[in-house]
Each structure stands twice: as structure tokens, then as C-alpha cells.
XYZ file of C-alpha atoms in Angstrom:
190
model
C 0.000 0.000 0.000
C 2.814 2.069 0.955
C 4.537 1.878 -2.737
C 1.249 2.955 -4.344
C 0.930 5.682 -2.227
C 4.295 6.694 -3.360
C 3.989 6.586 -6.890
C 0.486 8.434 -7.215
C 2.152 11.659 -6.895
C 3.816 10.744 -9.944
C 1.219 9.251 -11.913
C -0.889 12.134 -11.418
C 2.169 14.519 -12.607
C 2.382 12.365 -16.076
C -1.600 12.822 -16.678
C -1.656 16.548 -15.863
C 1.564 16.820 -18.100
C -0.129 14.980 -20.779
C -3.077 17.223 -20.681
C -0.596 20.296 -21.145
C 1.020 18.462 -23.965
C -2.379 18.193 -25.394
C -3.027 21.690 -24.894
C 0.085 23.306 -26.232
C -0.267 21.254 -29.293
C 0.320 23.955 -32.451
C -1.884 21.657 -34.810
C -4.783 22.146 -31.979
C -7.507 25.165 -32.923
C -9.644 25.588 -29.834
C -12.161 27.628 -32.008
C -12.553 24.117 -33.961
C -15.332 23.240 -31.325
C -17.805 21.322 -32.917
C -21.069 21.950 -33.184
C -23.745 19.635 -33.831
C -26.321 22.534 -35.069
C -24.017 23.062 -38.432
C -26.548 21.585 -41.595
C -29.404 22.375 -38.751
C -32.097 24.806 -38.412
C -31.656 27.488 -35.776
C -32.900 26.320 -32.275
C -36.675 27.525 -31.201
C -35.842 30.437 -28.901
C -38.185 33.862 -28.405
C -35.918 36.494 -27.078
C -37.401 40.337 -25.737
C -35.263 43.444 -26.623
C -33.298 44.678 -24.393
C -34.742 46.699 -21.712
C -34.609 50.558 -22.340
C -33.460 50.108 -26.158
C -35.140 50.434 -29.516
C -33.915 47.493 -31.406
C -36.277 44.778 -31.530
C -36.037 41.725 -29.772
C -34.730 38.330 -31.521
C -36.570 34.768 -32.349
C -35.739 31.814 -34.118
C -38.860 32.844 -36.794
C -36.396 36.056 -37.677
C -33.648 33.731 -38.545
C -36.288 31.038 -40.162
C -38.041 33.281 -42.446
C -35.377 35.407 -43.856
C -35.779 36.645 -47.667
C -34.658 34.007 -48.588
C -31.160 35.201 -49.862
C -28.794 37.202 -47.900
C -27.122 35.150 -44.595
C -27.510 36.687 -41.317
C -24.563 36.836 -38.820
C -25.958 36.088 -35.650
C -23.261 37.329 -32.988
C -23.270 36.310 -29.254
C -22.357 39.234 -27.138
C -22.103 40.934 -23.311
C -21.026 44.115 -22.309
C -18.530 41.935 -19.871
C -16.829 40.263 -22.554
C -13.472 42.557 -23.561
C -13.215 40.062 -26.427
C -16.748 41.258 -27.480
C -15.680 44.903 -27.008
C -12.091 44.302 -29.822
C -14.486 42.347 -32.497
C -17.202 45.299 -31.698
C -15.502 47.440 -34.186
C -14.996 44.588 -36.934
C -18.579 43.454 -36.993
C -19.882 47.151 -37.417
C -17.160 47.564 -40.377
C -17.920 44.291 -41.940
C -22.142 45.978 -41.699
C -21.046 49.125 -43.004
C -18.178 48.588 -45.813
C -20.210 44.217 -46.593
C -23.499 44.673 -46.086
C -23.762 42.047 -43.807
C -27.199 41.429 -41.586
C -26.135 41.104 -37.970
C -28.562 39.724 -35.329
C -27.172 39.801 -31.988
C -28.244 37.684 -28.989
C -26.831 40.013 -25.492
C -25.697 37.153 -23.344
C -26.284 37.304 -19.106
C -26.329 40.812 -19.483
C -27.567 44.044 -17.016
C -30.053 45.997 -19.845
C -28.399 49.022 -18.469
C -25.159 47.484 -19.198
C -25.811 46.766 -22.280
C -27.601 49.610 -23.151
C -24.388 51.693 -22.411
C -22.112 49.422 -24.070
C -23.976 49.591 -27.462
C -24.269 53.788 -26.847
C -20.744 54.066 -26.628
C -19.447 51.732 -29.420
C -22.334 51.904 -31.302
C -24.928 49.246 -32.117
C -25.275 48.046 -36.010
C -27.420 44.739 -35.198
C -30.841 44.661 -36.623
C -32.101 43.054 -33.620
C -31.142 41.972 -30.249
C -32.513 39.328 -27.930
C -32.056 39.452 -24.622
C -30.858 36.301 -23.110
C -30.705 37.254 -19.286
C -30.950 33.691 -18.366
C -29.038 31.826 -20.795
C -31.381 29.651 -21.852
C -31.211 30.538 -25.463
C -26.848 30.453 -24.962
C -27.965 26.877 -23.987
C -29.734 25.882 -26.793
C -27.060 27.462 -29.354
C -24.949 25.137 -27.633
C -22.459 28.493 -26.887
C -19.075 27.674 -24.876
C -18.784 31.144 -24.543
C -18.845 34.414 -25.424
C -17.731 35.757 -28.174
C -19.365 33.512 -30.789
C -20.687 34.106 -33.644
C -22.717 31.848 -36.421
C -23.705 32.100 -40.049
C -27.318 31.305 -40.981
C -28.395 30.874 -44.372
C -31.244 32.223 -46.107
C -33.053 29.253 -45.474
C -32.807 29.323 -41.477
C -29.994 26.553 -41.007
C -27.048 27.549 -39.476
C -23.374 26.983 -41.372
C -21.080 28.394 -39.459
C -19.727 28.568 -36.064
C -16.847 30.645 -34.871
C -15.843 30.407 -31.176
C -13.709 33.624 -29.656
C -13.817 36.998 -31.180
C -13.699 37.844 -35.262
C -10.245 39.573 -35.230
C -7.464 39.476 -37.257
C -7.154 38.333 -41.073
C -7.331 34.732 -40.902
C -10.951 34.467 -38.449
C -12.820 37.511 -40.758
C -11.225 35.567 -43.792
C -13.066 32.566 -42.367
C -16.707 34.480 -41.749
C -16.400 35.736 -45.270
C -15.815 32.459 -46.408
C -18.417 31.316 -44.345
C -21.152 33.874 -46.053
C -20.091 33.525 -49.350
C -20.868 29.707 -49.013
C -23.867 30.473 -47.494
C -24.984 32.705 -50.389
C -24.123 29.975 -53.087
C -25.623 27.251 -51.420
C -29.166 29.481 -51.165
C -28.500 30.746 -55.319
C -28.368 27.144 -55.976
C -31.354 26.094 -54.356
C -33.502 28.644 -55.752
C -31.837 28.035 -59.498
């Protein structure tokens, strides 16, 4: 009993240094999470605005009966989040200079909080649901926030991107991500 005893310290040393091995592992994306909505419809949710703000609340019927062309970016967000706050400013450029249609579901969030946050950066979603629960996080599946997915014009969701839409590579991806999104829709309707 005595020799086990003595070499648990050590086994639990290798396991914990495997897991860190596994971890540091360059070939490893952790925004590769994956997400068993892709090829799915949007989840049922029915979210109210945000308290005190003029942007319409969110639903899965806004994301269901779209035009019919043109993907919608829906973008999990909280005034908390100071990944949120850097991909902020690349969401409302990507609005402004693409044309994209953002949705935006406000994550565990004070309304006055958020209300603020969205007055000082600015607020270029079409609507917002307010998920003050996280019941609607839950049946995205979210990790997290930032995330942000790409529904097509039919309602079923694409794309997934875990963390916050900075730098070349991850709005390279979302544009990618759209762009697929539009062909697949042109080709149903041809």
C-alpha cells in the first residue's frame, strides 16, 4: 500500500503533463469546437429586446423566415466580454463597408449594461434578444462568449466561430463562411 501511495504523486504529474502536452499542441484550434447545429435549423428560442433600447427583440422565426437570400450573422455578445468589445468594431465595419445582416443575442447581461455598451461603441445589429438567463446560450450550444454563427437564407445555421472575429485569418473565415452560405441558397432557388 505504501509503494502505491508513493507513486500516485507521480502518476498524477504524467496525466496533468499529458493534458498540457495536449493543450500546447500547435496543430490544436480551440475555435474548432464542434457543433452539432451546423446543416441544422436554428434552435426555437423567443428572445425580448433589451430593456430601455429600440432594437427589436430576436426569435428563431427572424432567422427562419429570412428573404430568402442574404445570410444573417448572428453574434453572441455581453457588455462583460473585452473580447466582445475588440471584435465590436470589426462586426460594425464588416455591416457598413459588406453589407452584412447582424442579429445579436446580449448574453447574461444588465439591460443598463448593455444599453451603455452599445451607446458608446455603437450598435449596427438589426435586432437583439435578450438572453438574461441563458437559456437561449444553452440551446445554441455556446461555450462562450464571443461567438458568432452564419445562418443561411433558409434558417440553417453553417457556421460557427468560437472567440472573437479579429485578425485576417478568423474575418477571412466568416467571409468564407457567407459567401458559401450565399451559393448554397443561389443554388437552391436556381
Amino acid at each position: 500500500m505504501k509503494r502505491i501511495l508513493a507513486f500516485l504523486p507521480i502518476g498524477i504529474a504524467v496525466i496533468l503533463g499529458g493534458f498540457l502536452l495536449w493543450g500546447l499542441n500547435p496543430d490544436r484550434d480551440p475555435n474548432e469546437i464542434p457543433s452539432v447545429l451546423i446543416s441544422q435549423p436554428v434552435p426555437a428560442f423567443d428572445l425580448p429586446p433589451v430593456e430601455g433600447l429600440d432594437t427589436p427583440g430576436l426569435s428563431s422565426t427572424d432567422l427562419a423566415e429570412n428573404d430568402g437570400s442574404a445570410p444573417i450573422v448572428v453574434n453572441v455578445f455581453a457588455s462583460w466580454c473585452v473580447p466582445c468589445r475588440a471584435e465590436h468594431a470589426v462586426l460594425t465595419r464588416m455591416v457598413r463597408e459588406d453589407g452584412i445582416r447582424l442579429m445579436g443575442i446580449n448574453y447574461k447581461d444588465k439591460p443598463q449594461d448593455a444599453r451603455k455598451w452599445l451607446d458608446d461603441l455603437g450598435n449596427p445589429y438589426e435586432r437583439i434578444g435578450s438572453d438574461l438567463d441563458g437559456r437561449a446560450g444553452i440551446e445554441w450550444g455556446i461555450s462562450g462568449v464571443p461567438e458568432t454563427f452564419v445562418i443561411d437564407g433558409a434558417g440553417t445555421v453553417v457556421f460557427r466561430f468560437v472567440g472573437p472575429v479579429l485578425g485576417d485569418e478568423a474575418i477571412g473565415k466568416l467571409r468564407t463562411a457567407l459567401e458559401q452560405a450565399r451559393r448554397n441558397r443561389a443554388g437552391e432557388t436556381s
